[in-house]
Amino acid sequence: MLKPSEVHITAEPLARFEPVLGEAGWHALQERVAQARAHLTGRTFWNVNSTARGGGVAEMLPRLLAYARGAGVDARWMVLEGTPEFFRVTKRLHHALHGSPGDGSPLGVAERALYDEVLRDNAEELLALVRPGDVVVLHDPQTAGLAPGLVEVGARVVWRCHVGRDTPNAEVERAWAFLAPGLAAAQLTVFSRAAYVPPQCADRAIIIRPSIDIFAVKNQPMAPDVACAILAHTGLLREDSGAPEPLFTRNDGVPARVSRGADIVRLGCAPARDTPLVVQVSRWDPLKDPAGVLSGFAQLVHANPGLRAELVLAGPAVTSVADDPEAASTLNDVIARWFQLPHALRQRVHLACLPMADLEENAAIVNALQRHAAVVVQKSLQEGFGLTVTEAMWKSRPVVASAVGGIQDQVVHGVSGLLVHDPADLTEFAAAVRTLLSDSELADRMGVQAHQHVLAHFTGARHLTDMGRLLEQLDARAEGAVASRH
Ligand code: UDP
């Protein structure tokens, strides 16, 4: 019997936002949160997804729920349990929603039966916990099939989709057809962009853009020396005898030390501290195009023989993300391509699997890597939103990212970073990276604008405000539906 597990959320004080919001903003947030709290009195605000680690949802959700708990809302997080076959099907669905065939396998009756069976098992435990009037937000295709059962027991159910494609194709349609029963049951649906909303949800879709927690370990301030010390400790930079301790502050305020190393595929030494690094941090997923980053970097070096930059492609340890079964094969494909590079180029490319045993330690390493990068790239072929872009922008790093999906809502081309208009165009990619590596004034200016843009649009404060709006709309709809039945 498969059962969802609950991940405990520790409350975070909302007051952390006060200094960054200004007086009017802080008051508006408090007011909105007080309304949401009053709205939810005696009710639980459940959130269900399919992994506690790795990827944007696992990054964003616990932090938002922590602030909701800090504001007095009984916010809880459940992670469903799946089988390898279930996650193979849901990864196929994930690709399809991005318009890609993934492994090309069918999404037919057998897959539907398998999907339903895993969710039926998980629902048993969930339905025993959820009470009428509780709000349940189901995240992504893995959980959509839970909606009908939850509605039946009187819960108010939202399905939130974090992925999508601007121009739907046959694969996207196939995924919507598969998910249709869940979508039909959900009382509201949430998408990251208007272009992602399928026609069957148009009458009950709202747009909420994701956010980062600017106070989390992943995004906390870090002195350059400490970032270097953390990277040296993990094997991503050369050791420096005078370096400080590789320290960071945990989310609960306790100081901690990075103690694990990364698994790194490289030839020769780690980069020196003053070597400009081009960095992409992503799950090992073909749609993040790590192989394309490698080829684009090769093109950059070939066209600019004097350039000193090196490339770091980093992702989570490949067995660590339960709902991402493709990680190992994607990494193996990148390693195979790396082996085919000329020796001199191979020396300048570092493929790193970051330790995931302690998620806050992992976050500190990602923080150090993003802060130390000369340029952060996100060469995705499709991207629901792309929190790695937001994270780099918050750290005032210049970014080069593909003009796909939610990345277009974040980067203003030429102002807060550079967009590559055709994600498959390696020449355009290489030229954009070269521009930022060779014009430090431009890179700095874009970094400053990027930080301001994130502060204005992509923090938890804005996101919590949007969630308050969502709760109001959800209740208005549910009450309207009851009234029209009488
Ligand atoms: N991430 C991480 N460790 C890694 C690789 C990625 O913590 O080794 C995080 C990354 O910092 C970001 C999230 O995973 O917060 C990825 O979110 P994004 O929206 O960029 O992509 P998704 O994985 O959801 O497609």
CSV table of C-alpha atoms in Angstrom, one decimal, residues 20-459:
chain,number,residue,atom,x,y,z
A,20,VAL,CA,12.4,45.0,2.4
A,21,LEU,CA,8.8,46.0,1.6
A,22,GLY,CA,8.6,49.6,2.9
A,23,GLU,CA,5.8,50.8,5.1
A,24,ALA,CA,2.9,50.6,2.6
A,25,GLY,CA,3.9,47.3,1.2
A,26,TRP,CA,4.3,45.8,4.7
A,27,HIS,CA,0.9,47.0,5.7
A,28,ALA,CA,-0.7,45.7,2.5
A,29,LEU,CA,0.8,42.2,3.1
A,30,GLN,CA,-0.3,42.1,6.7
A,31,GLU,CA,-3.8,43.0,5.7
A,32,ARG,CA,-4.0,40.4,3.0
A,33,VAL,CA,-2.6,37.7,5.3
A,34,ALA,CA,-5.0,38.6,8.1
A,35,GLN,CA,-7.9,38.2,5.6
A,36,ALA,CA,-6.5,34.8,4.5
A,37,ARG,CA,-6.1,33.7,8.2
A,38,ALA,CA,-9.6,34.7,9.0
A,39,HIS,CA,-10.9,33.0,5.9
A,40,LEU,CA,-9.2,29.7,6.9
A,41,THR,CA,-10.1,29.7,10.6
A,42,GLY,CA,-10.7,26.0,11.6
A,43,ARG,CA,-9.6,24.8,8.2
A,44,THR,CA,-6.4,23.3,7.0
A,45,PHE,CA,-4.5,24.4,3.9
A,46,TRP,CA,-3.1,21.2,2.4
A,47,ASN,CA,-0.5,21.1,-0.4
A,48,VAL,CA,0.3,17.9,-2.2
A,49,ASN,CA,3.2,17.2,-4.6
A,50,SER,CA,5.4,14.3,-5.5
A,51,THR,CA,8.9,15.0,-4.2
A,52,ALA,CA,10.3,16.6,-1.1
A,53,ARG,CA,13.7,17.4,-2.9
A,54,GLY,CA,14.9,18.6,-6.2
A,55,GLY,CA,13.2,20.9,-8.6
A,56,GLY,CA,11.3,24.2,-8.3
A,57,VAL,CA,8.2,23.0,-6.5
A,58,ALA,CA,10.1,21.3,-3.7
A,59,GLU,CA,12.2,24.5,-3.5
A,60,MET,CA,9.3,27.0,-3.3
A,61,LEU,CA,6.5,25.2,-1.5
A,62,PRO,CA,8.0,24.6,2.0
A,63,ARG,CA,9.2,28.2,2.2
A,64,LEU,CA,5.8,29.7,1.3
A,65,LEU,CA,4.1,27.3,3.7
A,66,ALA,CA,6.5,28.3,6.4
A,67,TYR,CA,5.5,31.9,6.1
A,68,ALA,CA,1.8,30.9,6.0
A,69,ARG,CA,2.3,29.0,9.2
A,70,GLY,CA,4.1,32.0,10.7
A,71,ALA,CA,1.0,34.0,9.9
A,72,GLY,CA,-1.2,31.6,11.8
A,73,VAL,CA,-2.5,29.4,8.9
A,74,ASP,CA,-2.5,25.6,9.4
A,75,ALA,CA,-0.5,24.9,6.3
A,76,ARG,CA,0.6,21.3,5.7
A,77,TRP,CA,2.7,19.6,3.1
A,78,MET,CA,2.1,16.0,1.9
A,79,VAL,CA,4.3,14.2,-0.6
A,80,LEU,CA,2.8,11.3,-2.4
A,81,GLU,CA,4.5,8.0,-2.8
A,82,GLY,CA,4.9,6.5,-6.2
A,83,THR,CA,6.4,3.5,-7.9
A,84,PRO,CA,9.2,3.7,-10.5
A,85,GLU,CA,6.6,2.9,-13.2
A,86,PHE,CA,4.3,5.7,-12.0
A,87,PHE,CA,7.1,8.2,-12.1
A,88,ARG,CA,8.0,7.1,-15.5
A,89,VAL,CA,4.5,7.8,-16.7
A,90,THR,CA,4.3,11.2,-14.8
A,91,LYS,CA,7.7,12.2,-16.3
A,92,ARG,CA,6.3,11.3,-19.7
A,93,LEU,CA,3.3,13.6,-18.9
A,94,HIS,CA,5.7,16.3,-17.7
A,95,HIS,CA,7.5,16.2,-21.0
A,96,ALA,CA,4.2,16.2,-22.9
A,97,LEU,CA,3.1,19.3,-21.2
A,98,HIS,CA,6.2,20.9,-22.4
A,99,GLY,CA,5.3,19.7,-25.9
A,100,SER,CA,8.0,17.1,-26.0
A,101,PRO,CA,7.6,13.3,-26.6
A,102,GLY,CA,10.0,12.4,-23.8
A,103,ASP,CA,10.7,8.7,-24.1
A,104,GLY,CA,8.0,8.4,-26.7
A,105,SER,CA,6.0,5.8,-24.7
A,106,PRO,CA,2.2,5.7,-24.9
A,107,LEU,CA,-0.2,7.5,-22.6
A,108,GLY,CA,-3.0,5.1,-23.0
A,109,VAL,CA,-5.4,3.0,-21.0
A,110,ALA,CA,-2.7,0.9,-19.3
A,111,GLU,CA,-0.8,4.0,-18.2
A,112,ARG,CA,-4.0,5.6,-17.0
A,113,ALA,CA,-4.9,2.5,-15.0
A,114,LEU,CA,-1.4,2.5,-13.4
A,115,TYR,CA,-1.6,6.3,-12.6
A,116,ASP,CA,-5.1,5.9,-11.1
A,117,GLU,CA,-4.0,2.9,-9.0
A,118,VAL,CA,-1.1,4.7,-7.4
A,119,LEU,CA,-3.3,7.7,-6.6
A,120,ARG,CA,-6.1,5.6,-5.2
A,121,ASP,CA,-3.6,4.1,-2.7
A,122,ASN,CA,-2.3,7.5,-1.7
A,123,ALA,CA,-5.9,8.9,-1.5
A,124,GLU,CA,-6.9,6.5,1.2
A,125,GLU,CA,-4.6,8.1,3.7
A,126,LEU,CA,-5.3,11.6,2.5
A,127,LEU,CA,-9.1,11.3,2.5
A,128,ALA,CA,-8.9,10.2,6.1
A,129,LEU,CA,-7.1,13.5,7.0
A,130,VAL,CA,-8.9,16.1,4.9
A,131,ARG,CA,-12.1,17.5,6.3
A,132,PRO,CA,-15.0,19.2,4.5
A,133,GLY,CA,-14.1,22.9,3.8
A,134,ASP,CA,-10.3,22.2,3.9
A,135,VAL,CA,-8.4,23.7,1.0
A,136,VAL,CA,-6.2,21.3,-1.0
A,137,VAL,CA,-3.7,22.5,-3.6
A,138,LEU,CA,-2.6,19.7,-5.8
A,139,HIS,CA,0.7,20.4,-7.6
A,140,ASP,CA,1.6,19.3,-11.1
A,141,PRO,CA,0.4,16.3,-13.2
A,142,GLN,CA,1.5,13.7,-10.6
A,143,THR,CA,-1.3,14.7,-8.3
A,144,ALA,CA,-4.2,15.9,-10.6
A,145,GLY,CA,-6.0,12.5,-10.4
A,146,LEU,CA,-6.5,13.1,-6.6
A,147,ALA,CA,-9.0,15.9,-7.3
A,148,PRO,CA,-12.3,14.0,-7.8
A,149,GLY,CA,-12.0,12.0,-4.6
A,150,LEU,CA,-11.1,15.1,-2.6
A,151,VAL,CA,-14.0,17.1,-4.0
A,152,GLU,CA,-16.3,14.3,-3.1
A,153,VAL,CA,-15.4,14.5,0.6
A,154,GLY,CA,-16.1,18.3,0.6
A,155,ALA,CA,-12.6,19.7,0.2
A,156,ARG,CA,-12.1,22.8,-1.9
A,157,VAL,CA,-9.6,21.7,-4.5
A,158,VAL,CA,-7.1,23.7,-6.6
A,159,TRP,CA,-4.9,22.1,-9.2
A,160,ARG,CA,-1.7,24.1,-9.7
A,161,CYS,CA,0.4,23.4,-12.8
A,162,HIS,CA,4.0,24.6,-12.8
A,163,VAL,CA,4.8,23.6,-16.3
A,164,GLY,CA,3.5,24.5,-19.7
A,165,ARG,CA,4.3,25.5,-23.3
A,166,ASP,CA,3.5,28.7,-25.0
A,167,THR,CA,2.3,27.1,-28.3
A,168,PRO,CA,0.5,23.9,-27.6
A,169,ASN,CA,1.1,20.9,-29.9
A,170,ALA,CA,-0.2,17.3,-30.2
A,171,GLU,CA,1.9,16.2,-27.1
A,172,VAL,CA,0.4,19.0,-25.0
A,173,GLU,CA,-3.1,17.9,-26.1
A,174,ARG,CA,-2.3,14.3,-25.2
A,175,ALA,CA,-1.3,15.3,-21.7
A,176,TRP,CA,-4.5,17.4,-21.2
A,177,ALA,CA,-6.6,14.4,-22.4
A,178,PHE,CA,-4.9,12.1,-19.9
A,179,LEU,CA,-5.4,14.6,-17.1
A,180,ALA,CA,-9.0,15.5,-18.0
A,181,PRO,CA,-10.9,13.9,-15.1
A,182,GLY,CA,-8.7,15.6,-12.5
A,183,LEU,CA,-8.9,18.9,-14.2
A,184,ALA,CA,-12.6,18.7,-14.5
A,185,ALA,CA,-13.0,18.1,-10.8
A,186,ALA,CA,-10.7,20.9,-9.6
A,187,GLN,CA,-12.7,24.0,-8.6
A,188,LEU,CA,-9.8,26.4,-9.6
A,189,THR,CA,-6.7,25.9,-11.5
A,190,VAL,CA,-3.5,27.9,-11.3
A,191,PHE,CA,-0.9,28.4,-14.1
A,192,SER,CA,2.4,30.3,-14.2
A,193,ARG,CA,1.6,32.0,-17.6
A,194,ALA,CA,-1.7,32.8,-19.4
A,195,ALA,CA,-0.4,30.9,-22.5
A,196,TYR,CA,-0.3,27.7,-20.5
A,197,VAL,CA,-4.0,27.6,-19.7
A,198,PRO,CA,-5.9,24.8,-21.7
A,199,PRO,CA,-9.4,25.6,-23.0
A,200,GLN,CA,-11.0,23.3,-20.5
A,201,CYS,CA,-9.7,25.4,-17.6
A,202,ALA,CA,-10.2,28.8,-19.1
A,203,ASP,CA,-13.4,29.4,-17.0
A,204,ARG,CA,-11.5,28.8,-13.7
A,205,ALA,CA,-7.9,29.6,-14.2
A,206,ILE,CA,-5.8,32.1,-12.4
A,207,ILE,CA,-2.2,33.1,-13.1
A,208,ILE,CA,0.3,33.1,-10.2
A,209,ARG,CA,3.9,33.4,-11.0
A,210,PRO,CA,6.4,31.5,-8.8
A,211,SER,CA,8.8,33.2,-6.4
A,212,ILE,CA,12.0,32.6,-4.4
A,213,ASP,CA,12.5,33.0,-0.7
A,214,ILE,CA,15.1,35.7,-0.5
A,215,PHE,CA,15.8,34.8,3.1
A,216,ALA,CA,16.4,31.0,2.5
A,217,VAL,CA,19.8,29.4,2.7
A,218,LYS,CA,19.8,29.3,-1.1
A,219,ASN,CA,19.6,33.0,-1.4
A,220,GLN,CA,21.0,34.4,1.8
A,221,PRO,CA,23.9,36.9,1.6
A,222,MET,CA,27.3,35.3,1.4
A,223,ALA,CA,30.7,36.9,1.3
A,224,PRO,CA,32.8,36.1,-1.8
A,225,ASP,CA,35.5,34.5,0.3
A,226,VAL,CA,33.0,32.2,2.0
A,227,ALA,CA,31.5,31.3,-1.4
A,228,CYS,CA,35.0,30.4,-2.5
A,229,ALA,CA,35.7,28.4,0.6
A,230,ILE,CA,32.4,26.4,0.2
A,231,LEU,CA,33.3,25.7,-3.5
A,232,ALA,CA,36.8,24.7,-2.6
A,233,HIS,CA,35.5,22.4,0.1
A,234,THR,CA,33.1,20.7,-2.3
A,235,GLY,CA,35.9,20.3,-5.0
A,236,LEU,CA,34.5,22.9,-7.3
A,237,LEU,CA,37.4,25.4,-6.9
A,238,ARG,CA,41.1,25.0,-6.1
A,239,GLU,CA,41.9,25.0,-2.4
A,240,ASP,CA,43.2,28.3,-1.0
A,241,SER,CA,45.3,28.1,2.2
A,242,GLY,CA,44.0,31.4,3.6
A,243,ALA,CA,40.3,30.6,3.0
A,244,PRO,CA,37.8,31.1,5.8
A,245,GLU,CA,35.6,28.2,7.0
A,246,PRO,CA,32.9,27.0,4.6
A,247,LEU,CA,30.1,28.3,6.8
A,248,PHE,CA,26.4,29.1,6.2
A,249,THR,CA,23.4,29.9,8.4
A,250,ARG,CA,20.6,27.3,8.5
A,251,ASN,CA,17.0,28.4,8.1
A,252,ASP,CA,16.5,28.1,11.8
A,253,GLY,CA,19.4,30.6,12.4
A,254,VAL,CA,22.0,28.0,13.5
A,255,PRO,CA,25.4,28.3,11.9
A,256,ALA,CA,26.6,25.2,10.0
A,257,ARG,CA,29.5,24.0,7.9
A,258,VAL,CA,29.5,22.5,4.5
A,259,SER,CA,31.0,19.1,5.1
A,260,ARG,CA,30.2,17.0,2.0
A,261,GLY,CA,31.9,17.1,-1.4
A,262,ALA,CA,30.4,17.0,-4.9
A,263,ASP,CA,30.9,14.1,-7.3
A,264,ILE,CA,32.7,15.7,-10.2
A,265,VAL,CA,33.7,14.5,-13.6
A,266,ARG,CA,36.7,16.5,-14.8
A,267,LEU,CA,40.2,16.2,-16.3
A,268,GLY,CA,42.9,17.7,-14.2
A,269,CYS,CA,42.4,20.5,-11.6
A,270,ALA,CA,39.5,22.4,-10.2
A,271,PRO,CA,39.3,26.0,-11.6
A,272,ALA,CA,41.4,28.7,-9.9
A,273,ARG,CA,39.5,31.3,-7.9
A,274,ASP,CA,40.0,34.0,-10.5
A,275,THR,CA,38.9,31.9,-13.5
A,276,PRO,CA,35.6,33.2,-14.8
A,277,LEU,CA,33.0,30.5,-14.5
A,278,VAL,CA,30.0,30.0,-16.8
A,279,VAL,CA,27.5,28.0,-14.6
A,280,GLN,CA,24.3,26.2,-15.2
A,281,VAL,CA,22.6,24.6,-12.1
A,282,SER,CA,19.6,22.3,-13.1
A,283,ARG,CA,18.1,19.0,-12.6
A,284,TRP,CA,19.6,16.5,-15.1
A,285,ASP,CA,16.7,16.8,-17.6
A,286,PRO,CA,17.0,16.9,-21.4
A,287,LEU,CA,14.7,20.0,-21.5
A,288,LYS,CA,17.4,21.9,-19.5
A,289,ASP,CA,19.7,21.0,-22.4
A,290,PRO,CA,22.9,20.4,-20.5
A,291,ALA,CA,24.3,18.8,-23.7
A,292,GLY,CA,23.5,22.0,-25.6
A,293,VAL,CA,25.3,24.1,-22.9
A,294,LEU,CA,28.4,21.9,-23.4
A,295,SER,CA,28.2,22.3,-27.2
A,296,GLY,CA,27.6,26.1,-26.9
A,297,PHE,CA,30.6,26.4,-24.6
A,298,ALA,CA,32.7,24.5,-27.0
A,299,GLN,CA,31.6,26.9,-29.8
A,300,LEU,CA,32.4,29.9,-27.5
A,301,VAL,CA,36.0,28.6,-26.8
A,302,HIS,CA,36.6,27.7,-30.4
A,303,ALA,CA,35.5,31.2,-31.6
A,304,ASN,CA,37.4,33.0,-28.8
A,305,PRO,CA,40.7,31.2,-28.3
A,306,GLY,CA,42.0,33.9,-25.8
A,307,LEU,CA,39.0,33.5,-23.5
A,308,ARG,CA,39.9,32.1,-20.0
A,309,ALA,CA,36.4,30.9,-18.9
A,310,GLU,CA,35.5,27.4,-17.7
A,311,LEU,CA,32.2,25.7,-17.6
A,312,VAL,CA,30.4,24.2,-14.6
A,313,LEU,CA,27.3,22.1,-15.2
A,314,ALA,CA,25.8,21.2,-11.8
A,315,GLY,CA,22.8,19.2,-10.8
A,316,PRO,CA,21.6,17.1,-7.9
A,317,ALA,CA,23.0,13.7,-7.2
A,318,VAL,CA,21.3,11.5,-9.8
A,319,THR,CA,19.4,9.1,-7.5
A,320,SER,CA,18.1,11.8,-5.2
A,321,VAL,CA,15.0,13.1,-6.9
A,322,ALA,CA,12.3,10.5,-6.7
A,323,ASP,CA,10.0,11.8,-9.4
A,324,ASP,CA,12.8,12.4,-11.9
A,325,PRO,CA,13.8,8.9,-13.2
A,326,GLU,CA,15.7,10.3,-16.3
A,327,ALA,CA,18.5,12.0,-14.3
A,328,ALA,CA,21.1,9.2,-14.6
A,329,SER,CA,20.6,8.7,-18.4
A,330,THR,CA,20.7,12.5,-19.0
A,331,LEU,CA,24.0,12.8,-17.1
A,332,ASN,CA,25.5,9.8,-18.8
A,333,ASP,CA,24.7,11.4,-22.1
A,334,VAL,CA,26.4,14.6,-21.1
A,335,ILE,CA,29.4,12.6,-19.9
A,336,ALA,CA,29.6,10.7,-23.2
A,337,ARG,CA,29.6,14.1,-25.1
A,338,TRP,CA,32.3,15.4,-22.7
A,339,PHE,CA,34.5,12.5,-23.6
A,340,GLN,CA,34.2,13.4,-27.2
A,341,LEU,CA,35.5,16.9,-26.7
A,342,PRO,CA,39.2,17.7,-27.5
A,343,HIS,CA,41.5,17.2,-24.5
A,344,ALA,CA,42.1,21.0,-24.0
A,345,LEU,CA,38.4,21.7,-23.9
A,346,ARG,CA,37.6,18.8,-21.6
A,347,GLN,CA,40.0,20.4,-19.1
A,348,ARG,CA,37.7,23.4,-18.9
A,349,VAL,CA,34.4,21.6,-18.3
A,350,HIS,CA,33.4,20.4,-14.9
A,351,LEU,CA,30.3,18.1,-14.5
A,352,ALA,CA,29.2,18.1,-10.9
A,353,CYS,CA,26.6,16.2,-8.9
A,354,LEU,CA,25.9,18.1,-5.7
A,355,PRO,CA,25.2,16.2,-2.5
A,356,MET,CA,21.6,16.1,-1.5
A,357,ALA,CA,21.7,14.3,1.8
A,358,ASP,CA,21.3,17.7,3.7
A,359,LEU,CA,19.1,20.0,1.6
A,360,GLU,CA,20.3,23.1,3.4
A,361,GLU,CA,23.9,22.2,2.7
A,362,ASN,CA,23.0,21.6,-0.9
A,363,ALA,CA,21.3,25.1,-1.0
A,364,ALA,CA,24.5,26.7,0.4
A,365,ILE,CA,26.6,25.0,-2.3
A,366,VAL,CA,24.1,26.2,-5.0
A,367,ASN,CA,24.2,29.7,-3.4
A,368,ALA,CA,28.0,29.8,-3.5
A,369,LEU,CA,28.1,28.5,-7.1
A,370,GLN,CA,25.6,31.1,-8.4
A,371,ARG,CA,27.3,33.9,-6.5
A,372,HIS,CA,30.7,33.0,-7.7
A,373,ALA,CA,29.7,32.6,-11.4
A,374,ALA,CA,30.8,35.1,-13.9
A,375,VAL,CA,27.7,34.3,-16.0
A,376,VAL,CA,24.8,32.1,-15.0
A,377,VAL,CA,23.1,30.4,-18.0
A,378,GLN,CA,19.8,28.6,-18.3
A,379,LYS,CA,19.7,27.2,-21.8
A,380,SER,CA,16.4,25.4,-21.4
A,381,LEU,CA,14.6,24.2,-24.5
A,382,GLN,CA,11.3,24.6,-22.6
A,383,GLU,CA,10.8,26.1,-19.1
A,384,GLY,CA,7.7,26.4,-16.9
A,385,PHE,CA,9.2,29.3,-15.0
A,386,GLY,CA,12.9,28.7,-14.2
A,387,LEU,CA,13.6,29.5,-10.5
A,388,THR,CA,17.4,29.1,-11.2
A,389,VAL,CA,17.1,32.2,-13.3
A,390,THR,CA,15.3,34.1,-10.5
A,391,GLU,CA,18.0,32.9,-8.0
A,392,ALA,CA,20.9,34.1,-10.1
A,393,MET,CA,19.1,37.5,-10.8
A,394,TRP,CA,18.6,38.0,-7.0
A,395,LYS,CA,22.3,37.5,-6.6
A,396,SER,CA,22.9,40.3,-9.2
A,397,ARG,CA,24.5,37.8,-11.6
A,398,PRO,CA,24.3,38.5,-15.3
A,399,VAL,CA,22.3,35.8,-17.0
A,400,VAL,CA,22.0,34.3,-20.4
A,401,ALA,CA,18.8,32.3,-20.8
A,402,SER,CA,16.6,31.0,-23.5
A,403,ALA,CA,13.5,33.0,-24.4
A,404,VAL,CA,11.1,30.2,-23.5
A,405,GLY,CA,8.2,30.0,-21.1
A,406,GLY,CA,8.4,31.8,-17.8
A,407,ILE,CA,12.0,32.9,-18.4
A,408,GLN,CA,10.5,35.6,-20.7
A,409,ASP,CA,8.6,37.0,-17.7
A,410,GLN,CA,11.8,37.4,-15.8
A,411,VAL,CA,14.5,38.6,-18.0
A,412,VAL,CA,14.1,41.9,-19.9
A,413,HIS,CA,16.4,41.4,-22.8
A,414,GLY,CA,19.3,43.8,-22.7
A,415,VAL,CA,18.2,45.2,-19.4
A,416,SER,CA,18.3,42.5,-16.7
A,417,GLY,CA,20.1,39.8,-18.7
A,418,LEU,CA,20.3,38.5,-22.2
A,419,LEU,CA,17.7,36.2,-23.9
A,420,VAL,CA,18.6,33.8,-26.6
A,421,HIS,CA,15.7,33.9,-28.9
A,422,ASP,CA,16.2,30.5,-30.5
A,423,PRO,CA,17.1,28.0,-27.8
A,424,ALA,CA,18.7,25.7,-30.3
A,425,ASP,CA,21.0,28.4,-31.7
A,426,LEU,CA,24.4,27.7,-30.3
A,427,THR,CA,26.0,30.6,-32.0
A,428,GLU,CA,23.5,33.1,-30.5
A,429,PHE,CA,24.1,31.5,-27.1
A,430,ALA,CA,27.9,31.6,-27.4
A,431,ALA,CA,27.8,35.2,-28.5
A,432,ALA,CA,25.6,36.3,-25.6
A,433,VAL,CA,27.9,34.5,-23.1
A,434,ARG,CA,30.9,36.2,-24.7
A,435,THR,CA,29.3,39.6,-24.5
A,436,LEU,CA,28.8,39.3,-20.7
A,437,LEU,CA,32.2,37.7,-20.1
A,438,SER,CA,34.0,40.5,-22.0
A,439,ASP,CA,32.0,43.5,-20.9
A,440,SER,CA,32.1,43.6,-17.1
A,441,GLU,CA,30.4,47.0,-16.9
A,442,LEU,CA,27.4,45.8,-18.9
A,443,ALA,CA,27.4,42.6,-16.8
A,444,ASP,CA,27.4,44.5,-13.5
A,445,ARG,CA,24.7,46.9,-14.7
A,446,MET,CA,22.4,44.0,-15.8
A,447,GLY,CA,23.1,42.3,-12.5
A,448,VAL,CA,21.8,45.3,-10.5
A,449,GLN,CA,18.7,45.6,-12.7
A,450,ALA,CA,18.1,41.9,-12.3
A,451,HIS,CA,18.2,42.1,-8.5
A,452,GLN,CA,15.7,45.0,-8.5
A,453,HIS,CA,13.4,43.1,-10.8
A,454,VAL,CA,13.3,40.1,-8.5
A,455,LEU,CA,12.7,42.3,-5.5
A,456,ALA,CA,9.7,43.9,-7.2
A,457,HIS,CA,8.1,40.8,-8.7
A,458,PHE,CA,9.3,37.5,-7.5
A,459,THR,CA,9.5,37.4,-3.7
